[in-house]
């Protein structure tokens, strides 16, 4: 990774990841043949990009460098990232900018609702940066966005992917009471890797967060995901599955970690498609209603189709 220092402009450009600039390069092995994505160059992709830009919105698809952006935007599926493009945390795996975020945009909930309407989304996914600088971690902004979408697009189902609201008392309750259809919060990795991969978070706090959602409203689907290839052991992944089921989580996603830059955590191993299939089979035996496990699985990939499958799985259990 090269850091460019602007010595000409009055306001020099700040590195995207200032906390990682002085780290030594972390080298990953070459990508295997099963990690392949299509370049984003379709008409549908361009249309989605235009709608996002016209409404002044940020998407995690772009900020996190998602490998599925071409496929999803071609279908006019986008995951909106609210509360700005700058995160207060510096996770070793994440490509979102780190720093002190700006003030919240009070009109953002309405802009997200309008973009949802223009894209004709039957199912929308809303995520955010971590906002540890805010007293409620941005919980009320999440709730306002949910309400704005309900008002503008009453038939659209809403999935949220939230931060952990660590040390933000009452924040989770504000979001859950806005009644999203799916409440997603990712564990990201196994507990033994938290210190190096997700140092600002606490594993069992995240488990409890997901459990608390069900206590507040059992009708909300809960969802979580992890990345593999970060140095975890198979038995640790299986333990994560058990911990999530103890919190009554409905939906599990497992995908391959891909290194954004050489300053980020290295890929320790590329997990084979057969291993992903094995994880999926085991997860279903543990009682998850829905499991998505593959090298290119991401939290929001095929979210609308997966929500329909979740509903069908719950209905089948009720018979």
PDB file of C-alpha atoms in Angstrom, residues 30-282:
ATOM      1  CA  UNK A  30      -2.333 -15.697  -3.813  1.00  0.00           C
ATOM      2  CA  UNK A  31      -6.076 -15.938  -4.367  1.00  0.00           C
ATOM      3  CA  UNK A  32      -7.254 -19.392  -5.450  1.00  0.00           C
ATOM      4  CA  UNK A  33      -9.341 -20.054  -8.540  1.00  0.00           C
ATOM      5  CA  UNK A  34     -12.648 -20.105  -6.663  1.00  0.00           C
ATOM      6  CA  UNK A  35     -12.343 -16.422  -5.678  1.00  0.00           C
ATOM      7  CA  UNK A  36     -13.642 -14.794  -8.842  1.00  0.00           C
ATOM      8  CA  UNK A  37     -15.998 -11.837  -9.320  1.00  0.00           C
ATOM      9  CA  UNK A  38     -17.374 -10.014 -12.352  1.00  0.00           C
ATOM     10  CA  UNK A  39     -16.233  -6.461 -13.048  1.00  0.00           C
ATOM     11  CA  UNK A  40     -19.031  -3.901 -12.357  1.00  0.00           C
ATOM     12  CA  UNK A  41     -19.815  -2.506 -15.806  1.00  0.00           C
ATOM     13  CA  UNK A  42     -23.510  -3.145 -16.486  1.00  0.00           C
ATOM     14  CA  UNK A  43     -26.367  -0.701 -17.077  1.00  0.00           C
ATOM     15  CA  UNK A  44     -28.070  -1.789 -13.864  1.00  0.00           C
ATOM     16  CA  UNK A  45     -24.888  -1.071 -11.932  1.00  0.00           C
ATOM     17  CA  UNK A  46     -24.687   2.426 -13.421  1.00  0.00           C
ATOM     18  CA  UNK A  47     -28.346   3.145 -12.646  1.00  0.00           C
ATOM     19  CA  UNK A  48     -27.918   2.087  -9.015  1.00  0.00           C
ATOM     20  CA  UNK A  49     -24.777   4.184  -8.656  1.00  0.00           C
ATOM     21  CA  UNK A  50     -26.588   7.237 -10.032  1.00  0.00           C
ATOM     22  CA  UNK A  51     -29.500   6.890  -7.607  1.00  0.00           C
ATOM     23  CA  UNK A  52     -27.081   6.510  -4.681  1.00  0.00           C
ATOM     24  CA  UNK A  53     -25.113   9.605  -5.706  1.00  0.00           C
ATOM     25  CA  UNK A  54     -28.209  11.725  -6.475  1.00  0.00           C
ATOM     26  CA  UNK A  55     -29.431  11.184  -2.918  1.00  0.00           C
ATOM     27  CA  UNK A  56     -26.011  11.853  -1.376  1.00  0.00           C
ATOM     28  CA  UNK A  57     -25.849   8.407   0.221  1.00  0.00           C
ATOM     29  CA  UNK A  58     -23.000   6.156   1.334  1.00  0.00           C
ATOM     30  CA  UNK A  59     -23.044   2.415   0.716  1.00  0.00           C
ATOM     31  CA  UNK A  60     -21.080  -0.268   2.497  1.00  0.00           C
ATOM     32  CA  UNK A  61     -20.784  -1.923  -0.909  1.00  0.00           C
ATOM     33  CA  UNK A  62     -18.318   0.798  -1.931  1.00  0.00           C
ATOM     34  CA  UNK A  63     -16.744   1.721   1.392  1.00  0.00           C
ATOM     35  CA  UNK A  64     -15.932  -1.856   2.412  1.00  0.00           C
ATOM     36  CA  UNK A  65     -14.900  -2.901  -1.104  1.00  0.00           C
ATOM     37  CA  UNK A  66     -17.452  -5.711  -1.304  1.00  0.00           C
ATOM     38  CA  UNK A  67     -16.579  -8.248  -4.036  1.00  0.00           C
ATOM     39  CA  UNK A  68     -20.274  -8.697  -4.885  1.00  0.00           C
ATOM     40  CA  UNK A  69     -20.979  -5.056  -5.779  1.00  0.00           C
ATOM     41  CA  UNK A  70     -21.227  -5.759  -9.525  1.00  0.00           C
ATOM     42  CA  UNK A  71     -23.795  -8.523  -9.098  1.00  0.00           C
ATOM     43  CA  UNK A  72     -25.877  -6.729  -6.476  1.00  0.00           C
ATOM     44  CA  UNK A  73     -25.941  -3.278  -8.078  1.00  0.00           C
ATOM     45  CA  UNK A  74     -26.806  -4.784 -11.438  1.00  0.00           C
ATOM     46  CA  UNK A  75     -29.995  -6.044  -9.729  1.00  0.00           C
ATOM     47  CA  UNK A  76     -30.471  -2.625  -8.054  1.00  0.00           C
ATOM     48  CA  UNK A  77     -29.664  -4.053  -4.632  1.00  0.00           C
ATOM     49  CA  UNK A  78     -27.569  -1.798  -2.404  1.00  0.00           C
ATOM     50  CA  UNK A  79     -26.759  -1.722   1.307  1.00  0.00           C
ATOM     51  CA  UNK A  80     -26.984   1.826   2.623  1.00  0.00           C
ATOM     52  CA  UNK A  81     -24.465   2.917   5.257  1.00  0.00           C
ATOM     53  CA  UNK A  82     -25.871   5.663   7.438  1.00  0.00           C
ATOM     54  CA  UNK A  83     -24.219   8.189   9.778  1.00  0.00           C
ATOM     55  CA  UNK A  84     -21.339   9.008   7.459  1.00  0.00           C
ATOM     56  CA  UNK A  85     -18.389   7.212   5.923  1.00  0.00           C
ATOM     57  CA  UNK A  86     -15.951   7.504   8.846  1.00  0.00           C
ATOM     58  CA  UNK A  87     -15.820   4.989  11.698  1.00  0.00           C
ATOM     59  CA  UNK A  88     -14.613   5.618  15.241  1.00  0.00           C
ATOM     60  CA  UNK A  89     -13.055   2.153  15.416  1.00  0.00           C
ATOM     61  CA  UNK A  90     -10.130   0.604  13.568  1.00  0.00           C
ATOM     62  CA  UNK A  91     -10.824  -3.090  13.086  1.00  0.00           C
ATOM     63  CA  UNK A  92      -7.924  -4.897  11.438  1.00  0.00           C
ATOM     64  CA  UNK A  93     -10.098  -6.404   8.680  1.00  0.00           C
ATOM     65  CA  UNK A  94     -12.211  -3.413   7.658  1.00  0.00           C
ATOM     66  CA  UNK A  95     -11.719  -0.992   4.768  1.00  0.00           C
ATOM     67  CA  UNK A  96     -14.077   1.731   6.039  1.00  0.00           C
ATOM     68  CA  UNK A  97     -12.296   4.991   6.866  1.00  0.00           C
ATOM     69  CA  UNK A  98     -11.166   5.594  10.453  1.00  0.00           C
ATOM     70  CA  UNK A  99     -11.294   8.938  12.248  1.00  0.00           C
ATOM     71  CA  UNK A 100     -13.630  11.382  13.970  1.00  0.00           C
ATOM     72  CA  UNK A 101     -16.958  11.466  12.098  1.00  0.00           C
ATOM     73  CA  UNK A 102     -18.912  14.601  11.315  1.00  0.00           C
ATOM     74  CA  UNK A 103     -22.328  15.602  12.620  1.00  0.00           C
ATOM     75  CA  UNK A 104     -25.344  13.502  11.725  1.00  0.00           C
ATOM     76  CA  UNK A 105     -27.382  14.550   8.685  1.00  0.00           C
ATOM     77  CA  UNK A 106     -30.944  15.046   9.921  1.00  0.00           C
ATOM     78  CA  UNK A 107     -32.284  14.588   6.375  1.00  0.00           C
ATOM     79  CA  UNK A 108     -30.509  11.276   5.811  1.00  0.00           C
ATOM     80  CA  UNK A 109     -33.421   9.027   6.897  1.00  0.00           C
ATOM     81  CA  UNK A 110     -35.653  10.670   4.269  1.00  0.00           C
ATOM     82  CA  UNK A 111     -32.949  10.377   1.598  1.00  0.00           C
ATOM     83  CA  UNK A 112     -32.548   6.653   2.347  1.00  0.00           C
ATOM     84  CA  UNK A 113     -36.311   6.191   2.129  1.00  0.00           C
ATOM     85  CA  UNK A 114     -36.431   8.029  -1.197  1.00  0.00           C
ATOM     86  CA  UNK A 115     -33.589   5.942  -2.653  1.00  0.00           C
ATOM     87  CA  UNK A 116     -35.346   2.786  -1.466  1.00  0.00           C
ATOM     88  CA  UNK A 117     -38.460   3.940  -3.330  1.00  0.00           C
ATOM     89  CA  UNK A 118     -36.573   4.834  -6.532  1.00  0.00           C
ATOM     90  CA  UNK A 119     -34.735   1.524  -6.589  1.00  0.00           C
ATOM     91  CA  UNK A 120     -38.022  -0.324  -6.044  1.00  0.00           C
ATOM     92  CA  UNK A 121     -36.557  -2.396  -3.236  1.00  0.00           C
ATOM     93  CA  UNK A 122     -38.781  -5.086  -1.780  1.00  0.00           C
ATOM     94  CA  UNK A 123     -36.161  -5.658   0.929  1.00  0.00           C
ATOM     95  CA  UNK A 124     -33.634  -3.039   2.043  1.00  0.00           C
ATOM     96  CA  UNK A 125     -30.508  -3.416   4.176  1.00  0.00           C
ATOM     97  CA  UNK A 126     -29.278  -0.531   6.355  1.00  0.00           C
ATOM     98  CA  UNK A 127     -25.930  -0.589   8.134  1.00  0.00           C
ATOM     99  CA  UNK A 128     -23.698   2.066   9.692  1.00  0.00           C
ATOM    100  CA  UNK A 129     -20.250   2.971  10.843  1.00  0.00           C
ATOM    101  CA  UNK A 130     -19.521   2.712  14.565  1.00  0.00           C
ATOM    102  CA  UNK A 131     -20.372   6.018  16.235  1.00  0.00           C
ATOM    103  CA  UNK A 132     -18.800   5.737  19.685  1.00  0.00           C
ATOM    104  CA  UNK A 133     -18.764   9.551  19.748  1.00  0.00           C
ATOM    105  CA  UNK A 134     -22.564   9.710  20.061  1.00  0.00           C
ATOM    106  CA  UNK A 135     -24.330   9.282  23.389  1.00  0.00           C
ATOM    107  CA  UNK A 136     -26.657   6.618  21.951  1.00  0.00           C
ATOM    108  CA  UNK A 137     -24.230   5.227  19.365  1.00  0.00           C
ATOM    109  CA  UNK A 138     -26.623   6.384  16.643  1.00  0.00           C
ATOM    110  CA  UNK A 139     -29.561   4.273  17.837  1.00  0.00           C
ATOM    111  CA  UNK A 140     -32.153   7.018  17.346  1.00  0.00           C
ATOM    112  CA  UNK A 141     -30.849   7.682  13.816  1.00  0.00           C
ATOM    113  CA  UNK A 142     -31.356   3.993  13.008  1.00  0.00           C
ATOM    114  CA  UNK A 143     -34.902   4.175  14.387  1.00  0.00           C
ATOM    115  CA  UNK A 144     -35.672   7.341  12.385  1.00  0.00           C
ATOM    116  CA  UNK A 145     -34.415   5.668   9.204  1.00  0.00           C
ATOM    117  CA  UNK A 146     -36.600   2.611   9.792  1.00  0.00           C
ATOM    118  CA  UNK A 147     -39.649   4.822  10.349  1.00  0.00           C
ATOM    119  CA  UNK A 148     -38.921   6.917   7.249  1.00  0.00           C
ATOM    120  CA  UNK A 149     -38.713   3.817   5.056  1.00  0.00           C
ATOM    121  CA  UNK A 150     -41.947   2.446   6.550  1.00  0.00           C
ATOM    122  CA  UNK A 151     -43.703   5.710   5.709  1.00  0.00           C
ATOM    123  CA  UNK A 152     -42.374   5.980   2.139  1.00  0.00           C
ATOM    124  CA  UNK A 153     -42.306   2.270   1.240  1.00  0.00           C
ATOM    125  CA  UNK A 154     -44.811   0.483   3.502  1.00  0.00           C
ATOM    126  CA  UNK A 155     -44.468  -2.868   1.736  1.00  0.00           C
ATOM    127  CA  UNK A 156     -40.651  -2.943   1.888  1.00  0.00           C
ATOM    128  CA  UNK A 157     -39.138  -5.231   4.501  1.00  0.00           C
ATOM    129  CA  UNK A 158     -36.213  -3.795   6.456  1.00  0.00           C
ATOM    130  CA  UNK A 159     -32.991  -5.462   7.556  1.00  0.00           C
ATOM    131  CA  UNK A 160     -30.486  -3.614   9.718  1.00  0.00           C
ATOM    132  CA  UNK A 161     -26.840  -4.450  10.398  1.00  0.00           C
ATOM    133  CA  UNK A 162     -25.861  -2.588  13.543  1.00  0.00           C
ATOM    134  CA  UNK A 163     -22.767  -1.815  15.593  1.00  0.00           C
ATOM    135  CA  UNK A 164     -22.560  -3.338  19.059  1.00  0.00           C
ATOM    136  CA  UNK A 165     -23.699  -0.191  20.969  1.00  0.00           C
ATOM    137  CA  UNK A 166     -21.026  -0.994  23.546  1.00  0.00           C
ATOM    138  CA  UNK A 167     -21.542   1.017  26.749  1.00  0.00           C
ATOM    139  CA  UNK A 168     -24.593   2.772  25.230  1.00  0.00           C
ATOM    140  CA  UNK A 169     -27.308   1.956  27.764  1.00  0.00           C
ATOM    141  CA  UNK A 170     -30.793   1.794  26.290  1.00  0.00           C
ATOM    142  CA  UNK A 171     -29.596   2.135  22.679  1.00  0.00           C
ATOM    143  CA  UNK A 172     -30.477  -1.395  21.600  1.00  0.00           C
ATOM    144  CA  UNK A 173     -34.002  -1.018  22.949  1.00  0.00           C
ATOM    145  CA  UNK A 174     -34.554   2.122  20.831  1.00  0.00           C
ATOM    146  CA  UNK A 175     -33.597   0.279  17.646  1.00  0.00           C
ATOM    147  CA  UNK A 176     -35.454  -2.942  18.416  1.00  0.00           C
ATOM    148  CA  UNK A 177     -38.657  -1.068  19.276  1.00  0.00           C
ATOM    149  CA  UNK A 178     -38.625   0.461  15.780  1.00  0.00           C
ATOM    150  CA  UNK A 179     -39.329  -3.136  14.669  1.00  0.00           C
ATOM    151  CA  UNK A 180     -36.974  -3.951  11.796  1.00  0.00           C
ATOM    152  CA  UNK A 181     -37.831  -7.249  10.143  1.00  0.00           C
ATOM    153  CA  UNK A 182     -34.268  -8.553  10.529  1.00  0.00           C
ATOM    154  CA  UNK A 183     -31.761  -7.451  13.166  1.00  0.00           C
ATOM    155  CA  UNK A 184     -28.216  -8.351  12.126  1.00  0.00           C
ATOM    156  CA  UNK A 185     -25.098  -7.865  14.201  1.00  0.00           C
ATOM    157  CA  UNK A 186     -21.938  -9.617  13.082  1.00  0.00           C
ATOM    158  CA  UNK A 187     -19.539 -11.355  15.445  1.00  0.00           C
ATOM    159  CA  UNK A 188     -16.973 -11.185  12.606  1.00  0.00           C
ATOM    160  CA  UNK A 189     -14.607 -13.818  14.038  1.00  0.00           C
ATOM    161  CA  UNK A 190     -14.052 -16.331  16.842  1.00  0.00           C
ATOM    162  CA  UNK A 191     -13.302 -15.102  20.398  1.00  0.00           C
ATOM    163  CA  UNK A 192      -9.595 -15.970  20.305  1.00  0.00           C
ATOM    164  CA  UNK A 193      -9.052 -13.598  17.364  1.00  0.00           C
ATOM    165  CA  UNK A 194     -10.810 -10.555  18.837  1.00  0.00           C
ATOM    166  CA  UNK A 195      -7.686  -8.915  20.255  1.00  0.00           C
ATOM    167  CA  UNK A 196      -6.025  -8.745  16.844  1.00  0.00           C
ATOM    168  CA  UNK A 197      -9.054  -8.604  14.524  1.00  0.00           C
ATOM    169  CA  UNK A 198     -11.762  -6.696  16.421  1.00  0.00           C
ATOM    170  CA  UNK A 199     -10.007  -5.111  19.434  1.00  0.00           C
ATOM    171  CA  UNK A 200     -12.673  -2.485  20.165  1.00  0.00           C
ATOM    172  CA  UNK A 201     -15.444  -5.064  20.591  1.00  0.00           C
ATOM    173  CA  UNK A 202     -16.363  -7.685  23.189  1.00  0.00           C
ATOM    174  CA  UNK A 203     -17.488 -11.123  22.002  1.00  0.00           C
ATOM    175  CA  UNK A 204     -19.942 -11.946  24.774  1.00  0.00           C
ATOM    176  CA  UNK A 205     -21.419  -8.448  24.689  1.00  0.00           C
ATOM    177  CA  UNK A 206     -22.273  -9.075  21.023  1.00  0.00           C
ATOM    178  CA  UNK A 207     -23.825 -12.450  21.868  1.00  0.00           C
ATOM    179  CA  UNK A 208     -25.900 -10.804  24.586  1.00  0.00           C
ATOM    180  CA  UNK A 209     -26.970  -8.025  22.208  1.00  0.00           C
ATOM    181  CA  UNK A 210     -28.481 -10.585  19.826  1.00  0.00           C
ATOM    182  CA  UNK A 211     -30.118 -12.463  22.679  1.00  0.00           C
ATOM    183  CA  UNK A 212     -31.642  -9.233  24.026  1.00  0.00           C
ATOM    184  CA  UNK A 213     -33.300  -8.481  20.669  1.00  0.00           C
ATOM    185  CA  UNK A 214     -35.269 -11.717  20.966  1.00  0.00           C
ATOM    186  CA  UNK A 215     -36.246 -10.880  24.528  1.00  0.00           C
ATOM    187  CA  UNK A 216     -37.596  -7.505  23.416  1.00  0.00           C
ATOM    188  CA  UNK A 217     -39.459  -8.824  20.364  1.00  0.00           C
ATOM    189  CA  UNK A 218     -39.384 -12.560  19.517  1.00  0.00           C
ATOM    190  CA  UNK A 219     -40.929 -11.871  16.087  1.00  0.00           C
ATOM    191  CA  UNK A 220     -37.797 -10.074  14.824  1.00  0.00           C
ATOM    192  CA  UNK A 221     -35.465 -12.365  12.905  1.00  0.00           C
ATOM    193  CA  UNK A 222     -31.895 -12.206  14.232  1.00  0.00           C
ATOM    194  CA  UNK A 223     -28.811 -12.761  12.149  1.00  0.00           C
ATOM    195  CA  UNK A 224     -25.046 -12.807  12.581  1.00  0.00           C
ATOM    196  CA  UNK A 225     -21.976 -13.607  10.530  1.00  0.00           C
ATOM    197  CA  UNK A 226     -18.306 -14.428  10.731  1.00  0.00           C
ATOM    198  CA  UNK A 227     -15.354 -14.417   8.373  1.00  0.00           C
ATOM    199  CA  UNK A 228     -12.990 -17.374   8.120  1.00  0.00           C
ATOM    200  CA  UNK A 229      -9.382 -17.462   7.033  1.00  0.00           C
ATOM    201  CA  UNK A 230      -8.176 -15.264   9.910  1.00  0.00           C
ATOM    202  CA  UNK A 231      -6.364 -17.997  11.803  1.00  0.00           C
ATOM    203  CA  UNK A 232      -9.353 -19.588  13.524  1.00  0.00           C
ATOM    204  CA  UNK A 233      -9.667 -23.336  14.138  1.00  0.00           C
ATOM    205  CA  UNK A 234     -12.644 -25.421  12.996  1.00  0.00           C
ATOM    206  CA  UNK A 235     -13.694 -26.267  16.556  1.00  0.00           C
ATOM    207  CA  UNK A 236     -13.818 -22.534  17.330  1.00  0.00           C
ATOM    208  CA  UNK A 237     -16.226 -21.924  14.444  1.00  0.00           C
ATOM    209  CA  UNK A 238     -18.459 -24.706  15.729  1.00  0.00           C
ATOM    210  CA  UNK A 239     -18.408 -23.144  19.201  1.00  0.00           C
ATOM    211  CA  UNK A 240     -19.513 -19.812  17.718  1.00  0.00           C
ATOM    212  CA  UNK A 241     -22.460 -21.636  16.156  1.00  0.00           C
ATOM    213  CA  UNK A 242     -23.420 -23.025  19.578  1.00  0.00           C
ATOM    214  CA  UNK A 243     -23.091 -19.608  21.218  1.00  0.00           C
ATOM    215  CA  UNK A 244     -25.339 -18.029  18.579  1.00  0.00           C
ATOM    216  CA  UNK A 245     -27.949 -20.749  18.946  1.00  0.00           C
ATOM    217  CA  UNK A 246     -27.905 -20.232  22.726  1.00  0.00           C
ATOM    218  CA  UNK A 247     -28.954 -16.656  21.903  1.00  0.00           C
ATOM    219  CA  UNK A 248     -31.707 -18.006  19.600  1.00  0.00           C
ATOM    220  CA  UNK A 249     -30.158 -16.467  16.464  1.00  0.00           C
ATOM    221  CA  UNK A 250     -32.028 -17.500  13.310  1.00  0.00           C
ATOM    222  CA  UNK A 251     -29.600 -16.858  10.464  1.00  0.00           C
ATOM    223  CA  UNK A 252     -25.843 -17.452  10.158  1.00  0.00           C
ATOM    224  CA  UNK A 253     -23.519 -16.246   7.377  1.00  0.00           C
ATOM    225  CA  UNK A 254     -19.947 -17.466   6.903  1.00  0.00           C
ATOM    226  CA  UNK A 255     -17.662 -15.988   4.250  1.00  0.00           C
ATOM    227  CA  UNK A 256     -13.996 -15.850   3.311  1.00  0.00           C
ATOM    228  CA  UNK A 257     -11.997 -12.907   4.657  1.00  0.00           C
ATOM    229  CA  UNK A 258     -10.333 -10.940   1.856  1.00  0.00           C
ATOM    230  CA  UNK A 259      -7.553  -8.471   2.709  1.00  0.00           C
ATOM    231  CA  UNK A 260      -8.420  -4.893   1.607  1.00  0.00           C
ATOM    232  CA  UNK A 261      -4.786  -3.676   1.637  1.00  0.00           C
ATOM    233  CA  UNK A 262      -1.428  -4.951   2.836  1.00  0.00           C
ATOM    234  CA  UNK A 263      -1.829  -2.812   5.951  1.00  0.00           C
ATOM    235  CA  UNK A 264      -4.834  -4.866   7.012  1.00  0.00           C
ATOM    236  CA  UNK A 265      -4.812  -8.285   8.671  1.00  0.00           C
ATOM    237  CA  UNK A 266      -3.356 -10.935   6.379  1.00  0.00           C
ATOM    238  CA  UNK A 267      -5.405 -13.804   4.979  1.00  0.00           C
ATOM    239  CA  UNK A 268      -4.045 -16.764   6.895  1.00  0.00           C
ATOM    240  CA  UNK A 269      -5.765 -19.350   4.733  1.00  0.00           C
ATOM    241  CA  UNK A 270      -8.281 -19.640   1.909  1.00  0.00           C
ATOM    242  CA  UNK A 271     -11.034 -21.984   3.072  1.00  0.00           C
ATOM    243  CA  UNK A 272     -12.144 -24.393   0.344  1.00  0.00           C
ATOM    244  CA  UNK A 273     -15.711 -24.533  -1.021  1.00  0.00           C
ATOM    245  CA  UNK A 274     -16.041 -28.061   0.383  1.00  0.00           C
ATOM    246  CA  UNK A 275     -15.223 -26.791   3.875  1.00  0.00           C
ATOM    247  CA  UNK A 276     -17.865 -24.087   3.539  1.00  0.00           C
ATOM    248  CA  UNK A 277     -20.418 -26.738   2.563  1.00  0.00           C
ATOM    249  CA  UNK A 278     -19.421 -28.681   5.660  1.00  0.00           C
ATOM    250  CA  UNK A 279     -19.955 -25.660   7.892  1.00  0.00           C
ATOM    251  CA  UNK A 280     -23.375 -25.089   6.324  1.00  0.00           C
ATOM    252  CA  UNK A 281     -24.489 -28.669   6.964  1.00  0.00           C
ATOM    253  CA  UNK A 282     -23.343 -28.571  10.590  1.00  0.00           C
TER     254      UNK A 282
END
